[in-house]
PDB file of C-alpha atoms and ligand atoms in Angstrom:
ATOM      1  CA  UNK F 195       0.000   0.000   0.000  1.00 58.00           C
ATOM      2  CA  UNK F 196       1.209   3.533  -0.669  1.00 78.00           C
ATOM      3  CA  UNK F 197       2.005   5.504   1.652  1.00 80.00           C
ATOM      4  CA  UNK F 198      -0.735   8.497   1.054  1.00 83.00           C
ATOM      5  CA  UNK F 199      -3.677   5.848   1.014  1.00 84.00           C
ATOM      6  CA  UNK F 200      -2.620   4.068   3.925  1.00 85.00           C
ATOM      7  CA  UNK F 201      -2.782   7.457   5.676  1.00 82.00           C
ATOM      8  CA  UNK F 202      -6.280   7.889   3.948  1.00 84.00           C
ATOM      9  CA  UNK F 203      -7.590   4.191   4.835  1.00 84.00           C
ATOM     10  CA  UNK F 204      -6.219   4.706   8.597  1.00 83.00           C
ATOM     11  CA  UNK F 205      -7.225   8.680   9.194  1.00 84.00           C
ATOM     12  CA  UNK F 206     -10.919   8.548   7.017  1.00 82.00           C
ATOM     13  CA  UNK F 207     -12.088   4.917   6.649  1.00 86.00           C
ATOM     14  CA  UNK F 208     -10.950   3.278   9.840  1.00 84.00           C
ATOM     15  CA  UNK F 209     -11.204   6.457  12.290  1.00 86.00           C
ATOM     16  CA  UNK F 210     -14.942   6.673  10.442  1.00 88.00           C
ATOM     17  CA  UNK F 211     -15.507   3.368  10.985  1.00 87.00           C
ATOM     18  CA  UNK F 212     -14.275   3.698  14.696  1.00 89.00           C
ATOM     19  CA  UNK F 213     -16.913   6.791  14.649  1.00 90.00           C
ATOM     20  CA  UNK F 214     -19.645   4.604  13.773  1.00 87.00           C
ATOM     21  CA  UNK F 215     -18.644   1.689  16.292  1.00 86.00           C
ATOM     22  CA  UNK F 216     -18.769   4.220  19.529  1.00 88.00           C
ATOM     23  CA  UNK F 217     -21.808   2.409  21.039  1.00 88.00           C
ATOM     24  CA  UNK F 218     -23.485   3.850  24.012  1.00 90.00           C
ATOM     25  CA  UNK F 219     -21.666   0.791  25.959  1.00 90.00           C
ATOM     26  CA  UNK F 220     -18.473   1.813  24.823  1.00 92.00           C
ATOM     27  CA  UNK F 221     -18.825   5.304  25.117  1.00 94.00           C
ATOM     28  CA  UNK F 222     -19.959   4.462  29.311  1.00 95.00           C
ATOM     29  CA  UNK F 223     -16.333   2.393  29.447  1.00 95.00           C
ATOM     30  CA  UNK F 224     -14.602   5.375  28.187  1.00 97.00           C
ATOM     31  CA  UNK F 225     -16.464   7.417  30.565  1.00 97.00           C
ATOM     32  CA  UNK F 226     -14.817   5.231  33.257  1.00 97.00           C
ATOM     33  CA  UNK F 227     -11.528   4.710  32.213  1.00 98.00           C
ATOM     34  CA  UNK F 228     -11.230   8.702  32.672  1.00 98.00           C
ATOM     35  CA  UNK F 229     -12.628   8.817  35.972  1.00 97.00           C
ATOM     36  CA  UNK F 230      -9.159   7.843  37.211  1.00 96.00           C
ATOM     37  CA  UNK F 231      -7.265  10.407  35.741  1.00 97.00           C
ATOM     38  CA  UNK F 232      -7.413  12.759  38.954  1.00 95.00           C
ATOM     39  CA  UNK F 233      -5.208  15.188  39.853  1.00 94.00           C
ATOM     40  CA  UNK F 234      -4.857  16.908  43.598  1.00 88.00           C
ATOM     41  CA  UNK F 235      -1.828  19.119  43.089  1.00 84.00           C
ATOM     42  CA  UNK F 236      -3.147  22.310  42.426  1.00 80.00           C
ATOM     43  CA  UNK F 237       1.136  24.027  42.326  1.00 85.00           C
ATOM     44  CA  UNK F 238       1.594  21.538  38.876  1.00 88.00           C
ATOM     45  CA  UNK F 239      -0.487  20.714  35.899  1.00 91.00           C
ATOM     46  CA  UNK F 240       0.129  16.941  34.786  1.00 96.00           C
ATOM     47  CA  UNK F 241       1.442  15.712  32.186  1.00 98.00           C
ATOM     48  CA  UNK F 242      -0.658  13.654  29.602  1.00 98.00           C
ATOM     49  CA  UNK F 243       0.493  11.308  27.032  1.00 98.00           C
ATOM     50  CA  UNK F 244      -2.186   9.547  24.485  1.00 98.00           C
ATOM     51  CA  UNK F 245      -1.146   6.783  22.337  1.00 98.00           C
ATOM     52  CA  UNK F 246      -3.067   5.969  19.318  1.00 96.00           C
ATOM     53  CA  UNK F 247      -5.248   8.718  19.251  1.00 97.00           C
ATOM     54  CA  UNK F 248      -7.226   7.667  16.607  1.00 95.00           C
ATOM     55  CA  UNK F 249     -10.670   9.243  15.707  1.00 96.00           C
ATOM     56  CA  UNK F 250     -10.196  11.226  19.165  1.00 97.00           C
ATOM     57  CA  UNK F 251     -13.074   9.442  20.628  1.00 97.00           C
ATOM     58  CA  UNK F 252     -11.099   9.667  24.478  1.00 98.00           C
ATOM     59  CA  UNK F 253     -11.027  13.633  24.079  1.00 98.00           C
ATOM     60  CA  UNK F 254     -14.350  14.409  25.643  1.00 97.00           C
ATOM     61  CA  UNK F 255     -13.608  12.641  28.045  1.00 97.00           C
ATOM     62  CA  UNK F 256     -10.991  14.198  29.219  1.00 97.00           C
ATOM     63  CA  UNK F 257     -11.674  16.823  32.527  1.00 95.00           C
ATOM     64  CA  UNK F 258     -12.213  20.250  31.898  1.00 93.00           C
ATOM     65  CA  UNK F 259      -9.068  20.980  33.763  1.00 94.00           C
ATOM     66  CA  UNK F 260      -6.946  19.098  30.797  1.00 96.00           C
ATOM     67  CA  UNK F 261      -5.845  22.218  28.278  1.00 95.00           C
ATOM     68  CA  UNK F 262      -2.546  20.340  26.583  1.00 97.00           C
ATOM     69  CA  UNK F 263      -1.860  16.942  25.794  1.00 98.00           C
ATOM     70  CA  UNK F 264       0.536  14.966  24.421  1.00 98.00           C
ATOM     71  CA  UNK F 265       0.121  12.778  21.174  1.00 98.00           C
ATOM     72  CA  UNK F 266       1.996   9.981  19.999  1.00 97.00           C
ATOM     73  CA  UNK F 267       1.053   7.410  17.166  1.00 94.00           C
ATOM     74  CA  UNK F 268       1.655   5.649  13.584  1.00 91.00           C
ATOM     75  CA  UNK F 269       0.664   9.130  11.931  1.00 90.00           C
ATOM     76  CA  UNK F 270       2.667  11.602  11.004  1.00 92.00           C
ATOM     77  CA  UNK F 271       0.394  14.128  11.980  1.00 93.00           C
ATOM     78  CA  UNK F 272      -2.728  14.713  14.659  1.00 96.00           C
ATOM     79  CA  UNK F 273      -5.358  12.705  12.720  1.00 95.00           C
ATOM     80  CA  UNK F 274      -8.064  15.432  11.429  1.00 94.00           C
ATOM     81  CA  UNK F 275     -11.024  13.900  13.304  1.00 95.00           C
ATOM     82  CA  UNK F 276      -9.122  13.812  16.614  1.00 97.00           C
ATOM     83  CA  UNK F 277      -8.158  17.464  15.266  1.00 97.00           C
ATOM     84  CA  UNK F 278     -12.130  18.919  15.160  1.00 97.00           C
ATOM     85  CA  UNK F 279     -12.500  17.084  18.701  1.00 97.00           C
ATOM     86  CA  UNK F 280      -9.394  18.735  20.217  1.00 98.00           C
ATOM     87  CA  UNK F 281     -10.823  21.911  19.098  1.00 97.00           C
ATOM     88  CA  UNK F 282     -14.295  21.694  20.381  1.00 95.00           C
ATOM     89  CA  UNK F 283     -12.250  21.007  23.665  1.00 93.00           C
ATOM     90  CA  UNK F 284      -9.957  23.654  23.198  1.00 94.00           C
ATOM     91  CA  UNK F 285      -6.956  21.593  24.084  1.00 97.00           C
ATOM     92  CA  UNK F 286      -3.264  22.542  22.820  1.00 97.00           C
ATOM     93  CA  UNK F 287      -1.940  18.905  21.179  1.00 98.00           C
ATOM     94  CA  UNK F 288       1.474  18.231  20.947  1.00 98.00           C
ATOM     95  CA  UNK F 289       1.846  15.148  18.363  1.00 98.00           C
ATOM     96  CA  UNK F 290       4.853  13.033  17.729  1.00 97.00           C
ATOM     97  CA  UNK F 291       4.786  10.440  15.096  1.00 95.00           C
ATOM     98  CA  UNK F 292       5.949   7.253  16.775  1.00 93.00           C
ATOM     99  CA  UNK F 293       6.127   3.583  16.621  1.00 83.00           C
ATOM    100  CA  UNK F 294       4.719   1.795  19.568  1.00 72.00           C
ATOM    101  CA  UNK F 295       8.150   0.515  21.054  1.00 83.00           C
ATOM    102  CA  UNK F 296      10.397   3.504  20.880  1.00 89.00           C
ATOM    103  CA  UNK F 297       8.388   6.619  22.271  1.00 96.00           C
ATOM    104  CA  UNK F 298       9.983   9.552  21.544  1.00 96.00           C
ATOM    105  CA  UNK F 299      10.574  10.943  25.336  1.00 97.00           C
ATOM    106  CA  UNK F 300      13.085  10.234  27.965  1.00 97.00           C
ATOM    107  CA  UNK F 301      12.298   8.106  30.802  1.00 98.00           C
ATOM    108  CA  UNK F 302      10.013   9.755  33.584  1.00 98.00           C
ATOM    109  CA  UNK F 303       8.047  12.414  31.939  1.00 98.00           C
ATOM    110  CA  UNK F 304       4.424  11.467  32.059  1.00 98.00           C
ATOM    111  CA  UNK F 305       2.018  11.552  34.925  1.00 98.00           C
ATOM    112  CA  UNK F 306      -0.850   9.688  32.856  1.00 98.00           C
ATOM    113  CA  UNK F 307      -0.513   7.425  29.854  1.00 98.00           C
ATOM    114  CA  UNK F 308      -3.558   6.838  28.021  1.00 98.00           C
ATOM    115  CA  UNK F 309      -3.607   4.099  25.471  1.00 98.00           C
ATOM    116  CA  UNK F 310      -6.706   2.687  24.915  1.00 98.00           C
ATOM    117  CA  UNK F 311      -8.006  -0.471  22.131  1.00 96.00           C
ATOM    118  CA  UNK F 312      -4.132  -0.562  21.100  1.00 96.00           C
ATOM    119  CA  UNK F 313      -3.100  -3.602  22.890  1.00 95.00           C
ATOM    120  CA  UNK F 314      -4.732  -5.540  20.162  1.00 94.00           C
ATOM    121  CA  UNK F 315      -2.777  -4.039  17.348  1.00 93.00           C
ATOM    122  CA  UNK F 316       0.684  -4.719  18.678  1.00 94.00           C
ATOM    123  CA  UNK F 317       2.901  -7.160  18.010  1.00 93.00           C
ATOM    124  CA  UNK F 318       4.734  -7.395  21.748  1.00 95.00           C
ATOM    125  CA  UNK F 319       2.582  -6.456  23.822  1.00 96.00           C
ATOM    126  CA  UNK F 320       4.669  -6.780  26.965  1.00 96.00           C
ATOM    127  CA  UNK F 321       7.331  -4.425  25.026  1.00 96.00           C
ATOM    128  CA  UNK F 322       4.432  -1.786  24.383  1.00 97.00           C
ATOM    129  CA  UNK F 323       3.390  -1.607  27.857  1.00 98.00           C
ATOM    130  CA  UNK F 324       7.657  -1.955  29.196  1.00 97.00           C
ATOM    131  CA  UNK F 325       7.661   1.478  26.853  1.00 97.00           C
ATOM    132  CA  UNK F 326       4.754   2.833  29.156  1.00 98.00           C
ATOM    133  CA  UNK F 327       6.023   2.528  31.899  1.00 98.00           C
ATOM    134  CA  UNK F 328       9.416   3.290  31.194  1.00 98.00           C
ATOM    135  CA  UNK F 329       7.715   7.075  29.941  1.00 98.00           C
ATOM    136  CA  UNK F 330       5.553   7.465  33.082  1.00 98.00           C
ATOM    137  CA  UNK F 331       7.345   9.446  36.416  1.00 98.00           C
ATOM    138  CA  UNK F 332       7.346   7.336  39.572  1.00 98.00           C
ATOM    139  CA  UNK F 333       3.839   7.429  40.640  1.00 97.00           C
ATOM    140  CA  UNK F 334       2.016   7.704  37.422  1.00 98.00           C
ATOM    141  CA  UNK F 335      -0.581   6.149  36.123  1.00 98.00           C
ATOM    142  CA  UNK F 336      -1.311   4.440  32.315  1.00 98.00           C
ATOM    143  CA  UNK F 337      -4.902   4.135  31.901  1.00 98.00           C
ATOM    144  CA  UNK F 338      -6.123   1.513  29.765  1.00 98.00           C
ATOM    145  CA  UNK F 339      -8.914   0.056  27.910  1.00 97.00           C
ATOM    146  CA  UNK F 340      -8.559  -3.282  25.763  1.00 96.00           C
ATOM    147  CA  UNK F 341     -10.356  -6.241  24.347  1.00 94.00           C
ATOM    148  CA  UNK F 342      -9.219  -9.474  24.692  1.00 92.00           C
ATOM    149  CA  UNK F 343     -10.842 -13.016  25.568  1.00 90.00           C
ATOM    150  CA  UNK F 344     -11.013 -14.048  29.340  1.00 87.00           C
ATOM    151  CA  UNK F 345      -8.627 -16.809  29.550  1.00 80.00           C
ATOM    152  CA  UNK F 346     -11.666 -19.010  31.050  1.00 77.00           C
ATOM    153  CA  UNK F 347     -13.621 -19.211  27.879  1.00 78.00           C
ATOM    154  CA  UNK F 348     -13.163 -19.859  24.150  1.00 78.00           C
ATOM    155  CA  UNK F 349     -13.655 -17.886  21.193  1.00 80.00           C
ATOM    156  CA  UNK F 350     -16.761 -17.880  18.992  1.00 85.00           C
ATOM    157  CA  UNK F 351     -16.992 -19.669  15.761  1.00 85.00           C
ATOM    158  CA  UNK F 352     -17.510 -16.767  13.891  1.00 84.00           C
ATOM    159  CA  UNK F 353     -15.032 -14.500  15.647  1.00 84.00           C
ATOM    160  CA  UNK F 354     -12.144 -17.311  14.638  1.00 87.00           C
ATOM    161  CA  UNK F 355     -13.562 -17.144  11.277  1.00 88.00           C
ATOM    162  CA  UNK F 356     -13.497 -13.410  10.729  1.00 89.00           C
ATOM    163  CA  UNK F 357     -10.105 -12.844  12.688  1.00 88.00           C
ATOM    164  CA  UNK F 358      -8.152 -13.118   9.635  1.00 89.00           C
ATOM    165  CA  UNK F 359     -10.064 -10.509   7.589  1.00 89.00           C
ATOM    166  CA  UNK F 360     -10.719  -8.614  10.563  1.00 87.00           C
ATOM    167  CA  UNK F 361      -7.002  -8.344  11.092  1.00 90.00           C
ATOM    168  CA  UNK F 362      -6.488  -6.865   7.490  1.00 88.00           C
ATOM    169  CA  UNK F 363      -8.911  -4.655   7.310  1.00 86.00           C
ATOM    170  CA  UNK F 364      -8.326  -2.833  11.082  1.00 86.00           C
ATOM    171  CA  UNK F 365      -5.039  -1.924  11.245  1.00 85.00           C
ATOM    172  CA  UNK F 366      -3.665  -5.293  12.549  1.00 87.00           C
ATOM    173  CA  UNK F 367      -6.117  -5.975  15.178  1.00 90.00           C
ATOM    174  CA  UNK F 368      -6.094  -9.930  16.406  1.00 90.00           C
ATOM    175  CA  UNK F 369      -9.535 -10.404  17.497  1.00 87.00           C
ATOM    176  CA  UNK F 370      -8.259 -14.053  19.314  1.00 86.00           C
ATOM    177  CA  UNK F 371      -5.791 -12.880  22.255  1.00 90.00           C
ATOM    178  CA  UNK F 372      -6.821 -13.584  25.703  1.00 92.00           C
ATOM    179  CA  UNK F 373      -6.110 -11.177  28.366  1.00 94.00           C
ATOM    180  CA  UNK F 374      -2.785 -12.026  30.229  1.00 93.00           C
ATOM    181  CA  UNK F 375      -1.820 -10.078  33.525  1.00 94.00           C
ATOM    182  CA  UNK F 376       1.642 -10.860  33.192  1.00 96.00           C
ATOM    183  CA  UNK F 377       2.005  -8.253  30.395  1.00 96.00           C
ATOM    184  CA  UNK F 378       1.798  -5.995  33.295  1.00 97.00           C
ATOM    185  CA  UNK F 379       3.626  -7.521  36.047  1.00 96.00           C
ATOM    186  CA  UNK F 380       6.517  -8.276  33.421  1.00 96.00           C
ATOM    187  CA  UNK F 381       6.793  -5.314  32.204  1.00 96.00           C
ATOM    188  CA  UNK F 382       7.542  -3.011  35.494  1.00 96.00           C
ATOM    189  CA  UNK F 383       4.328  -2.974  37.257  1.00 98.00           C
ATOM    190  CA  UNK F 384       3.575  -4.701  40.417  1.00 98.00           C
ATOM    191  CA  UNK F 385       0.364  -6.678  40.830  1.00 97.00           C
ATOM    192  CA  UNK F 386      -0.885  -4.909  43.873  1.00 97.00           C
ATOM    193  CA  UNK F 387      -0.704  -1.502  41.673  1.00 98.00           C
ATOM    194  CA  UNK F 388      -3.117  -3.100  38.752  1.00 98.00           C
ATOM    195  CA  UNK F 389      -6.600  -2.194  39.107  1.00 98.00           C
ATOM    196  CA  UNK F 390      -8.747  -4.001  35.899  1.00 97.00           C
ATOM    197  CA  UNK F 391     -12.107  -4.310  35.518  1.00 96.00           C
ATOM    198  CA  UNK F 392     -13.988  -6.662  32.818  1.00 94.00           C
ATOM    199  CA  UNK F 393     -17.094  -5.724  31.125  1.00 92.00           C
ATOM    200  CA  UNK F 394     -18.905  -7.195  28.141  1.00 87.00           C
ATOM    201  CA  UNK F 395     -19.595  -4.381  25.430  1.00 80.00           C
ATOM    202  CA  UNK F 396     -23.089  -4.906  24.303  1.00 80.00           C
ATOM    203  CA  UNK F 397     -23.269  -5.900  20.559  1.00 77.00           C
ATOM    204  CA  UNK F 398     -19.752  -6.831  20.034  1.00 78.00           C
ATOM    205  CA  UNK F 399     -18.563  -9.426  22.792  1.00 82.00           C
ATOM    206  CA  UNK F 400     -19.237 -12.196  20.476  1.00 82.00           C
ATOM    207  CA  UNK F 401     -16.514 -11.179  18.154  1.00 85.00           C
ATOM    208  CA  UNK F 402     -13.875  -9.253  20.384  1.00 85.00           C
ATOM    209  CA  UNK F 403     -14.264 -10.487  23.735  1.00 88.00           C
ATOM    210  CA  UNK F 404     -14.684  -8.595  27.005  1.00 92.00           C
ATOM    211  CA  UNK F 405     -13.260  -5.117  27.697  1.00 94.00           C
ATOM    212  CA  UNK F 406     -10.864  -5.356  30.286  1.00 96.00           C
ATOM    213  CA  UNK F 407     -10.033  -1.135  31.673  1.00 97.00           C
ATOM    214  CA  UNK F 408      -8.352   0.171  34.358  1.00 98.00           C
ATOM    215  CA  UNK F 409      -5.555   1.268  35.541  1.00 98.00           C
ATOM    216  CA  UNK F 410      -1.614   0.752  36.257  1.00 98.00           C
ATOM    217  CA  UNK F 411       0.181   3.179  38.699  1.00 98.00           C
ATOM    218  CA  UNK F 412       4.204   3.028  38.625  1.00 98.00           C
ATOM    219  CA  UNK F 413       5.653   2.318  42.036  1.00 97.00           C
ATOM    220  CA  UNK F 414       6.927   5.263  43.735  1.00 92.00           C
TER     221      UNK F 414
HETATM  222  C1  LIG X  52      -9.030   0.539  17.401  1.00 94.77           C
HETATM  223  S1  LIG X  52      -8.114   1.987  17.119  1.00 94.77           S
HETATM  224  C2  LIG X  52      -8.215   2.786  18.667  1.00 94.77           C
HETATM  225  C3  LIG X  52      -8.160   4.268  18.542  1.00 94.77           C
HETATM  226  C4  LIG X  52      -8.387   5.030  19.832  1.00 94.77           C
HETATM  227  N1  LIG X  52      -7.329   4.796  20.777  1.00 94.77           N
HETATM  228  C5  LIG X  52      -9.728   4.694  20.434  1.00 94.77           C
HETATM  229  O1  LIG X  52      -9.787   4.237  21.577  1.00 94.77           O
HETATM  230  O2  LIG X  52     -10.732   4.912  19.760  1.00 94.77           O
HETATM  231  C6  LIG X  52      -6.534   1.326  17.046  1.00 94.77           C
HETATM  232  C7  LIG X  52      -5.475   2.371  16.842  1.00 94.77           C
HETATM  233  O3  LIG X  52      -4.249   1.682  16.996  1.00 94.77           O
HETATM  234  C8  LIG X  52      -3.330   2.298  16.164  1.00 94.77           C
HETATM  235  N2  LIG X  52      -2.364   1.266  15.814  1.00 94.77           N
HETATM  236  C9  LIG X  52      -2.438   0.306  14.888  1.00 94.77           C
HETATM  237  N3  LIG X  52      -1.344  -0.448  14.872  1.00 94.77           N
HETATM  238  C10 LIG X  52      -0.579   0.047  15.841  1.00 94.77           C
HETATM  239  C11 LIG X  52       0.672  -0.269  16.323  1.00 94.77           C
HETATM  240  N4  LIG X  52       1.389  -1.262  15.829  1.00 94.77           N
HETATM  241  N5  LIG X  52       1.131   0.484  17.326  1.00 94.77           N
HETATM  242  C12 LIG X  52       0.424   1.497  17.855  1.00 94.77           C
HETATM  243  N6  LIG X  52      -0.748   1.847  17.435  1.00 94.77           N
HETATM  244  C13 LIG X  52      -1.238   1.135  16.441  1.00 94.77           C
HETATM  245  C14 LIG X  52      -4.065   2.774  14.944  1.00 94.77           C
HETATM  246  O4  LIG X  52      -3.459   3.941  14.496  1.00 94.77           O
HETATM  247  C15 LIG X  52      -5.463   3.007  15.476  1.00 94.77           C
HETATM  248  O5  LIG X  52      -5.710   4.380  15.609  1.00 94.77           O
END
């Protein structure tokens, strides 16, 4: 694929398609991922990262205190549908083109890192979420959202069927992973500072999965 329509495809098709997905069930777990991004220290604004921004369905979500955030993901600019929700927010975006492993910021700089329905699109997923917490200061937290399979039960027929297509057509998105909390716990976070929950999205659970969200704070 060139490189123009793959920018196209990702930035009109998928983020539209992504548009069109944002259920009322999906918009209520976004709703909660963001209630834990609080902030108590009135002397220092925090600093946000997002990864994967997307369609910019996370930004109204965001609290009104939030004015600048940080961007990072595959495109080289701040998609233009994230772009007309940053605006309607009126928040200042500072975007970075990025690959997943390999953010582009030294170690200890975030407060919050919000990556949300990326898990599923990277290859190591242990090494994406090493990268997170490598990026976030000592007490920090990465907020997440993700679908995966519980590893009690099996997929669907239909979900193993579609997988393959599924995977071509989003952006590289396995619809078969289970959820494994040892991506955390290897990866620099300590069990007793991972708070998931696990939720079925109406409508879709029979071809993703459960939504597993939460959070991960970095030890002091
Ligand atoms: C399902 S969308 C989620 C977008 C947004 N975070 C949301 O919650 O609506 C998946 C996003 O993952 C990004 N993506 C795909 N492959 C990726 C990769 N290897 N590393 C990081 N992001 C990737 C795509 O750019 C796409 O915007």
């Amino acid at each position: 694929m060139g490189q123009r329509f793959s920018q196209w495809y990702e930035t009109r098709l998928f983020d539209g398609a992504m548009e069109l997905f944002d259920s009322d069930s999906m918009r209520d777990l976004r709703r909660k991922v963001f209630e834990n991004l609080r902030w108590e220290d009135s002397s220092e604004t925090p600093k946000i990262l997002e990864i994967g921004v997307g369609a910019g369905l996370n930004l109204p979500y965001y609290p009104e205190w939030v004015t600048e955030l940080y961007s990072a993901s595959l495109s080289p600019t701040f998609p233009p549908k994230a772009k007309r929700r940053a605006a309607e927010r009126n928040l200042t975006i500072h975007h970075e083109q990025s690959r997943p492993v390999g953010l582009p910021y030294s170690d200890d700089t975030f407060d919050f890192v919000v990556a949300t329905l990326i898990l599923c699109s990277v290859d190591d997923r242990a090494a994406f979420v090493k990268e997170v917490h490598r990026v976030l200061k000592p007490g920090g937290k990465y907020l997440f959202m993700d679908h995966a399979w519980h590893t009690s039960e099996s997929q669907t027929i239909a979900s193993r069927v579609i997988a393959p297509l599924h995977r071509r057509v989003a952006l590289g998105c396995r619809i078969g992973r289970t959820w494994d909390e040892k991506i955390y716990t290897s990866s620099g976070f300590r069990k007793e500072d991972l708070h998931v929950e696990c939720e079925n999205p109406k409508g879709f659970s029979w071809l993703v999965g459960k939504v597993f969200y939460g959070y991960a704070k970095k030890q002091q």
